[in-house]
Coordinates of C-alpha atoms and ligand atoms in Angstrom, one line a residue:
M1 CA -10.2 -16.0 27.6
T2 CA -9.7 -14.0 24.4
T3 CA -7.2 -13.0 21.7
R4 CA -4.9 -10.0 22.0
I5 CA -2.9 -8.1 19.4
I6 CA 0.6 -7.9 21.0
A7 CA 2.4 -6.4 18.0
T8 CA 1.6 -4.7 14.7
G9 CA 3.7 -4.2 11.5
A10 CA 3.5 -3.0 8.0
Y11 CA 5.5 -2.7 4.8
A12 CA 4.9 -0.9 1.5
P13 CA 7.0 -0.8 -1.7
V14 CA 9.2 2.3 -1.8
Q15 CA 7.9 3.6 -5.1
V16 CA 5.3 6.4 -4.6
I17 CA 3.0 7.4 -7.4
T18 CA 1.3 10.8 -7.0
N19 CA -2.0 11.9 -8.5
D20 CA 0.0 14.0 -10.9
D21 CA 1.8 10.9 -12.0
M22 CA -1.6 9.2 -12.6
A23 CA -2.7 12.2 -14.7
N24 CA 0.2 11.2 -17.1
V25 CA -1.3 7.7 -17.4
V26 CA -5.1 8.4 -17.7
D27 CA -7.4 11.3 -18.3
T28 CA -7.7 12.4 -14.6
S29 CA -6.5 15.2 -12.3
D30 CA -5.2 15.6 -8.7
E31 CA -8.3 17.7 -8.1
W32 CA -10.8 15.0 -9.1
I33 CA -9.0 12.2 -7.3
T34 CA -8.5 14.3 -4.1
Q35 CA -12.1 15.6 -4.0
R36 CA -13.8 12.3 -4.9
T37 CA -11.7 9.9 -2.8
G38 CA -9.2 11.7 -0.5
I39 CA -6.3 9.9 -2.2
K40 CA -3.1 11.9 -2.9
E41 CA -0.6 9.1 -3.6
R42 CA -0.1 5.4 -3.4
H43 CA 2.8 2.9 -3.2
I44 CA 3.2 0.8 -6.3
S45 CA 5.5 -2.3 -6.5
S46 CA 8.6 -2.0 -8.6
G47 CA 8.6 -5.8 -8.9
E48 CA 8.1 -7.2 -5.3
N49 CA 5.3 -9.6 -5.3
T50 CA 2.7 -10.0 -2.6
S51 CA 4.7 -12.6 -0.6
A52 CA 7.7 -10.2 -0.4
L53 CA 5.5 -7.6 1.2
A54 CA 4.0 -10.2 3.6
V55 CA 7.4 -11.6 4.6
N56 CA 8.7 -8.1 5.4
T57 CA 5.6 -7.5 7.6
A58 CA 5.9 -10.9 9.2
R59 CA 9.6 -10.3 10.1
Q60 CA 8.7 -7.0 11.7
L61 CA 5.9 -8.7 13.7
L62 CA 8.1 -11.4 15.0
E63 CA 10.8 -8.9 16.1
R64 CA 8.3 -6.5 17.7
A65 CA 6.4 -9.3 19.5
G66 CA 9.8 -10.6 20.8
R67 CA 8.9 -14.1 19.7
K68 CA 10.9 -16.7 17.7
A69 CA 9.9 -18.2 14.4
G70 CA 9.5 -21.6 16.0
D71 CA 6.9 -20.2 18.5
I72 CA 4.4 -19.4 15.7
D73 CA 1.4 -21.8 15.7
L74 CA -0.6 -20.3 12.8
I75 CA 0.0 -18.0 9.8
I76 CA -3.0 -16.6 8.0
V77 CA -2.5 -14.2 5.0
A78 CA -5.5 -12.4 3.6
T79 CA -5.0 -11.6 -0.1
V80 CA -6.7 -11.4 -3.5
T81 CA -3.4 -11.0 -5.3
A82 CA -1.4 -14.1 -4.2
D83 CA 1.9 -14.8 -6.1
Y84 CA 0.5 -18.2 -7.1
S85 CA -2.8 -20.1 -7.0
T86 CA -0.7 -22.6 -5.1
P87 CA 1.3 -22.3 -2.9
S88 CA -0.4 -19.9 -0.6
V89 CA 1.3 -16.7 0.4
G90 CA 1.1 -18.1 4.0
C91 CA 3.3 -21.0 3.1
I92 CA 5.9 -18.8 1.5
V93 CA 5.9 -16.7 4.7
Q94 CA 6.3 -19.8 6.7
K95 CA 9.3 -20.9 4.7
E96 CA 11.0 -17.5 4.7
L97 CA 10.5 -17.1 8.5
G98 CA 11.5 -20.7 9.2
A99 CA 8.3 -21.1 11.2
S100 CA 8.4 -24.9 11.0
N101 CA 5.8 -25.5 13.8
A102 CA 3.1 -23.4 12.2
V103 CA 0.2 -24.2 9.9
A104 CA -0.1 -21.6 7.1
F105 CA -2.9 -20.7 4.7
D106 CA -4.6 -17.8 2.8
V107 CA -8.1 -16.5 3.0
T108 CA -9.9 -14.4 0.4
A109 CA -12.4 -11.8 1.3
A110 CA -11.0 -8.8 -0.6
C111 CA -10.9 -5.6 1.4
S112 CA -12.5 -7.4 4.4
G113 CA -9.9 -10.1 4.2
F114 CA -7.9 -9.0 7.3
M115 CA -11.1 -9.0 9.4
F116 CA -11.9 -12.5 8.2
A117 CA -8.3 -13.7 8.9
L118 CA -8.3 -12.2 12.4
S119 CA -11.7 -13.7 13.1
I120 CA -10.4 -17.2 12.1
A121 CA -7.3 -16.8 14.2
D122 CA -9.4 -15.7 17.1
K123 CA -11.6 -18.8 16.8
Y124 CA -8.6 -21.2 16.7
I125 CA -7.1 -19.5 19.8
K126 CA -10.4 -19.5 21.7
A127 CA -11.0 -23.2 20.8
G128 CA -7.7 -23.9 22.5
M129 CA -6.1 -25.3 19.4
Y130 CA -3.4 -22.7 19.0
N131 CA -1.9 -20.1 21.3
N132 CA -0.8 -17.5 18.8
A133 CA -1.0 -16.5 15.2
I134 CA 0.5 -14.1 12.7
V135 CA -2.3 -12.5 10.7
I136 CA -1.4 -10.4 7.6
G137 CA -3.3 -8.6 4.8
A138 CA -1.0 -8.2 1.8
E139 CA -1.7 -7.1 -1.8
T140 CA -0.1 -6.1 -5.0
L141 CA -3.3 -4.8 -6.6
S142 CA -1.2 -3.0 -9.3
K143 CA -1.0 -6.4 -11.1
I144 CA -4.8 -6.7 -11.5
V145 CA -5.6 -3.1 -12.1
D146 CA -6.6 -2.0 -15.6
W147 CA -4.1 0.9 -16.0
S148 CA -6.3 2.3 -18.9
D149 CA -9.5 2.5 -16.7
R150 CA -9.5 5.9 -14.9
S151 CA -12.5 4.9 -12.8
T152 CA -10.5 2.2 -10.9
C153 CA -6.8 2.6 -11.5
V154 CA -6.5 5.8 -9.5
L155 CA -8.0 4.2 -6.4
F156 CA -5.7 1.3 -5.5
G157 CA -2.2 0.8 -4.0
D158 CA 0.2 -2.0 -2.9
G159 CA 1.1 -2.8 0.6
A160 CA 0.9 -5.2 3.6
G161 CA 0.1 -4.9 7.3
G162 CA -0.4 -7.4 10.1
A163 CA -0.7 -8.3 13.7
Y164 CA 0.8 -10.9 16.0
V165 CA -2.0 -12.2 18.2
E166 CA -1.8 -14.4 21.3
K167 CA -4.1 -16.0 23.9
S168 CA -5.0 -13.5 26.6
E169 CA -6.8 -13.6 29.9
T170 CA -7.3 -9.8 30.1
Y171 CA -7.3 -7.4 27.1
G172 CA -8.2 -8.4 23.5
I173 CA -11.0 -9.0 21.1
I174 CA -14.3 -8.2 22.8
E175 CA -16.9 -8.7 20.0
E176 CA -16.8 -9.3 16.3
E177 CA -18.8 -10.2 13.3
I178 CA -18.0 -11.1 9.7
G179 CA -20.6 -11.2 6.9
S180 CA -21.1 -11.7 3.2
K181 CA -23.8 -11.0 0.6
G182 CA -22.8 -13.1 -2.4
E183 CA -25.8 -12.1 -4.4
L184 CA -23.9 -8.8 -5.1
Y185 CA -20.7 -10.5 -6.1
D186 CA -20.6 -9.0 -9.6
I187 CA -20.4 -5.3 -8.5
L188 CA -16.7 -5.8 -7.7
T189 CA -14.6 -8.4 -9.4
G190 CA -11.0 -9.1 -10.4
G191 CA -8.6 -11.8 -11.2
Y192 CA -11.0 -13.9 -13.3
T193 CA -9.4 -16.8 -15.2
D194 CA -11.3 -18.3 -18.0
C195 CA -11.9 -22.0 -18.2
A196 CA -10.1 -22.5 -21.5
N197 CA -8.4 -25.8 -22.2
I198 CA -7.3 -27.9 -25.1
F199 CA -10.5 -29.9 -25.2
N200 CA -13.0 -27.0 -25.3
G201 CA -11.1 -24.9 -27.8
K202 CA -11.9 -21.7 -25.8
E203 CA -9.4 -18.8 -26.0
K204 CA -8.3 -17.3 -22.7
E205 CA -10.2 -14.0 -22.2
D206 CA -8.1 -11.4 -20.5
S207 CA -10.6 -8.6 -19.9
L208 CA -12.1 -10.0 -16.7
W209 CA -8.7 -10.5 -15.2
Y210 CA -8.7 -6.8 -14.3
V211 CA -10.6 -5.1 -11.5
N212 CA -14.1 -4.3 -12.6
M213 CA -16.3 -2.2 -10.3
N214 CA -19.6 -0.5 -10.2
G215 CA -18.3 2.3 -7.9
R216 CA -21.7 3.7 -7.0
E217 CA -23.2 0.3 -6.0
V218 CA -20.1 -0.5 -3.9
F219 CA -20.4 3.0 -2.3
K220 CA -24.0 2.3 -1.3
F221 CA -23.2 -1.2 0.0
A222 CA -20.3 0.1 2.0
T223 CA -22.2 2.9 3.8
K224 CA -25.1 0.5 4.7
S225 CA -23.2 -2.6 5.6
V226 CA -20.6 -1.0 7.8
V227 CA -23.1 1.1 9.7
K228 CA -25.3 -1.9 10.5
S229 CA -22.3 -4.1 11.3
V230 CA -20.8 -1.5 13.8
E231 CA -24.2 -1.1 15.4
R232 CA -24.6 -4.8 15.9
V233 CA -21.1 -5.2 17.3
L234 CA -21.4 -2.3 19.7
S235 CA -24.8 -3.5 21.0
G236 CA -23.6 -7.1 21.3
A237 CA -20.7 -5.8 23.4
G238 CA -22.9 -3.4 25.4
V239 CA -20.4 -0.7 24.5
A240 CA -21.5 2.9 23.7
A241 CA -20.1 4.6 20.6
E242 CA -18.7 7.4 22.8
D243 CA -16.5 4.9 24.6
I244 CA -14.6 4.1 21.4
K245 CA -11.1 5.8 21.3
Y246 CA -10.5 5.1 17.6
V247 CA -12.2 3.6 14.6
I248 CA -10.0 2.1 12.0
P249 CA -12.1 1.9 8.8
H250 CA -11.1 0.3 5.5
Q251 CA -9.5 3.1 3.6
A252 CA -11.5 3.1 0.4
N253 CA -12.9 6.6 0.2
T254 CA -13.0 9.5 2.6
R255 CA -16.6 10.3 1.5
I256 CA -17.7 6.8 2.6
V257 CA -16.1 7.3 6.0
D258 CA -17.7 10.8 6.3
I259 CA -21.2 9.2 5.8
I260 CA -20.4 6.3 8.2
S261 CA -19.2 8.8 10.8
N262 CA -22.4 10.9 10.5
K263 CA -24.7 7.9 10.6
L264 CA -23.0 6.4 13.6
R265 CA -22.7 9.8 15.3
I266 CA -19.0 9.0 16.0
P267 CA -16.9 12.2 15.5
H268 CA -14.8 12.3 12.4
E269 CA -11.6 12.8 14.4
K270 CA -12.0 9.4 15.9
F271 CA -11.7 7.7 12.4
Y272 CA -8.0 7.1 11.7
M273 CA -7.3 7.8 8.1
N274 CA -4.1 7.4 6.0
I275 CA -5.9 7.0 2.6
D276 CA -4.1 10.1 1.3
R277 CA -0.8 8.3 1.4
Y278 CA -1.7 4.7 0.5
G279 CA -4.9 4.7 -1.5
N280 CA -7.0 1.6 -1.2
T281 CA -4.7 -1.4 -0.4
S282 CA -7.7 -3.9 0.0
S283 CA -6.9 -6.4 2.8
A284 CA -3.8 -4.5 3.8
S285 CA -5.6 -1.2 4.5
I286 CA -6.9 -1.8 8.0
P287 CA -3.7 -3.3 9.4
I288 CA -1.5 -0.6 7.8
A289 CA -3.6 2.0 9.4
L290 CA -3.7 0.1 12.8
N291 CA 0.1 -0.1 12.7
E292 CA 0.5 3.6 12.0
L293 CA -1.9 4.4 14.9
N294 CA 0.1 2.1 17.2
E295 CA 3.5 3.4 16.1
K296 CA 2.4 6.9 16.8
G297 CA 1.6 5.8 20.4
L298 CA -2.0 7.0 20.0
I299 CA -3.5 3.9 21.7
E300 CA -3.0 2.8 25.3
R301 CA -3.6 -0.4 27.2
G302 CA -7.4 -0.9 27.6
D303 CA -8.5 1.6 25.0
K304 CA -11.4 0.5 22.9
V305 CA -10.5 0.3 19.2
L306 CA -13.0 -0.6 16.5
L307 CA -11.8 -2.1 13.2
T308 CA -14.3 -2.2 10.4
G309 CA -14.2 -2.9 6.7
F310 CA -16.1 -4.0 3.6
G311 CA -15.1 -5.3 0.2
G312 CA -15.6 -7.6 -2.7
G313 CA -17.8 -10.7 -2.3
M314 CA -19.5 -8.5 -1.1
T315 CA -18.2 -8.9 2.4
W316 CA -17.8 -7.0 5.6
G317 CA -16.2 -7.4 9.0
T318 CA -16.1 -5.5 12.3
M319 CA -14.1 -6.1 15.5
L320 CA -14.2 -4.4 18.8
V321 CA -10.8 -4.7 20.7
S322 CA -9.7 -3.7 24.1
W323 CA -6.1 -2.8 23.4
Ligands
LIG1 O1 -12.5 -1.5 -1.3 C1 -13.8 -1.5 -1.9 C2 -13.5 -0.9 -3.3 N1 -14.2 0.2 -3.8 C3 -14.8 1.2 -3.2 O2 -15.0 1.4 -2.0 C4 -15.3 2.2 -4.2 C5 -16.6 2.8 -3.8 N2 -17.0 3.9 -4.8 C6 -16.3 5.0 -4.9 O3 -15.4 5.3 -4.1 C7 -16.8 6.0 -5.9 O4 -17.9 5.5 -6.5 C8 -15.7 6.3 -7.0 C9 -14.5 7.1 -6.3 C10 -15.2 5.0 -7.5 C11 -16.3 7.2 -8.1 O5 -16.8 8.4 -7.6 P1 -18.3 8.9 -8.0 O6 -18.5 10.1 -7.3 O7 -19.2 7.7 -7.7 O8 -18.1 9.1 -9.5 P2 -18.8 8.5 -10.8 O9 -18.4 7.1 -11.0 O10 -20.3 8.7 -10.6 O11 -18.2 9.3 -12.0 C12 -18.5 10.7 -12.0 C13 -17.7 11.3 -13.2 C14 -18.0 10.5 -14.5 O12 -18.0 11.4 -15.6 P3 -19.5 11.9 -16.2 O13 -20.1 10.6 -16.7 O14 -20.2 12.5 -15.1 O15 -19.1 12.8 -17.3 C15 -16.8 9.7 -14.7 O16 -16.5 9.3 -16.0 O17 -16.3 11.2 -13.0 C16 -15.7 10.6 -14.1 N3 -14.5 9.9 -13.6 C17 -13.3 10.5 -13.5 N4 -12.9 11.8 -13.9 C18 -11.6 12.1 -13.7 C19 -14.4 8.7 -13.1 N5 -13.1 8.4 -12.8 C20 -12.4 9.6 -13.0 C21 -11.1 10.0 -12.8 N6 -10.7 11.2 -13.1 N7 -10.2 9.1 -12.3

């Protein structure tokens, strides 16, 4: 018995900000951003918060899966940019769908968040506790990006993507792993809130609220951790790299994906990329790309698809799926 993705969905704010638009905000250029990252444009919220993006995705998932709100057992949203500390985005999605029989919560693993959420859903389903789940990665990174820091603000975008998963006796998740290396947590941080209160007299310090990243260290971590993780998952499944139809990597930087592709000896054409149009949407990046691949009809029943990502924490996650 396993867990199968029976529908995918995605939603991004309509406002599109190009690299030229970014050059009006900070000292950068279309040439620098394109060459160093592969990004050409990104969607930026005009006011919709993370839950709005997640709810739109969830509605699409329900419709495409042909299921009713009351059928949903579990709702997991991966995000580092929730509307509130409480309630979770998951609970807001539950309310908006009217999914009264579900249990809903959020998980936080930055850009690996969707992999963590899918892994958790898979475990509940395999344990026989639930039969299905809605799993979503949703972010409005624009609210925690420092729009005066050119080394980070050009990279990120807003969006959401997700999957409706169900218990399956045939196709589905074959092998997966998630991992973390907390000793490196400070190479990528964001959303810090200072412990200031009336009794300690501390002033709230705003600067650590914004995304702060040592890009080169994250780059090194990404290329190492993803390669090792994919190798472990493929060997655990006894599946050869050449049997993979598509790899859906976290969309952080085309140069990172080029290195991963070379090290794994998986041809570049097999890596599905849409970073040029979305930038890095953190936990939403893998499900947005998966949904696009699915909508284009590029994957067929039984195809082997590999999802793999890395992110703040530092964290990583890889999943091999028989579609
Ligand atoms: O989801 C996980 C999140 N993050 C990542 O995956 C990011 C991983 N890291 C990266 O993708 C890359 O390290 C970056 C794209 C962030 C940066 O690329 P890089 O090739 O490592 O550039 P760098 O940081 O070494 O900077 C090179 C130069 C610097 O100028 P100097 O010191 O050589 O004069 C920067 O100040 O590029 C400059 N620079 C920029 N120039 C124009 C940095 N950002 C910009 C910019 N426009 N936006």
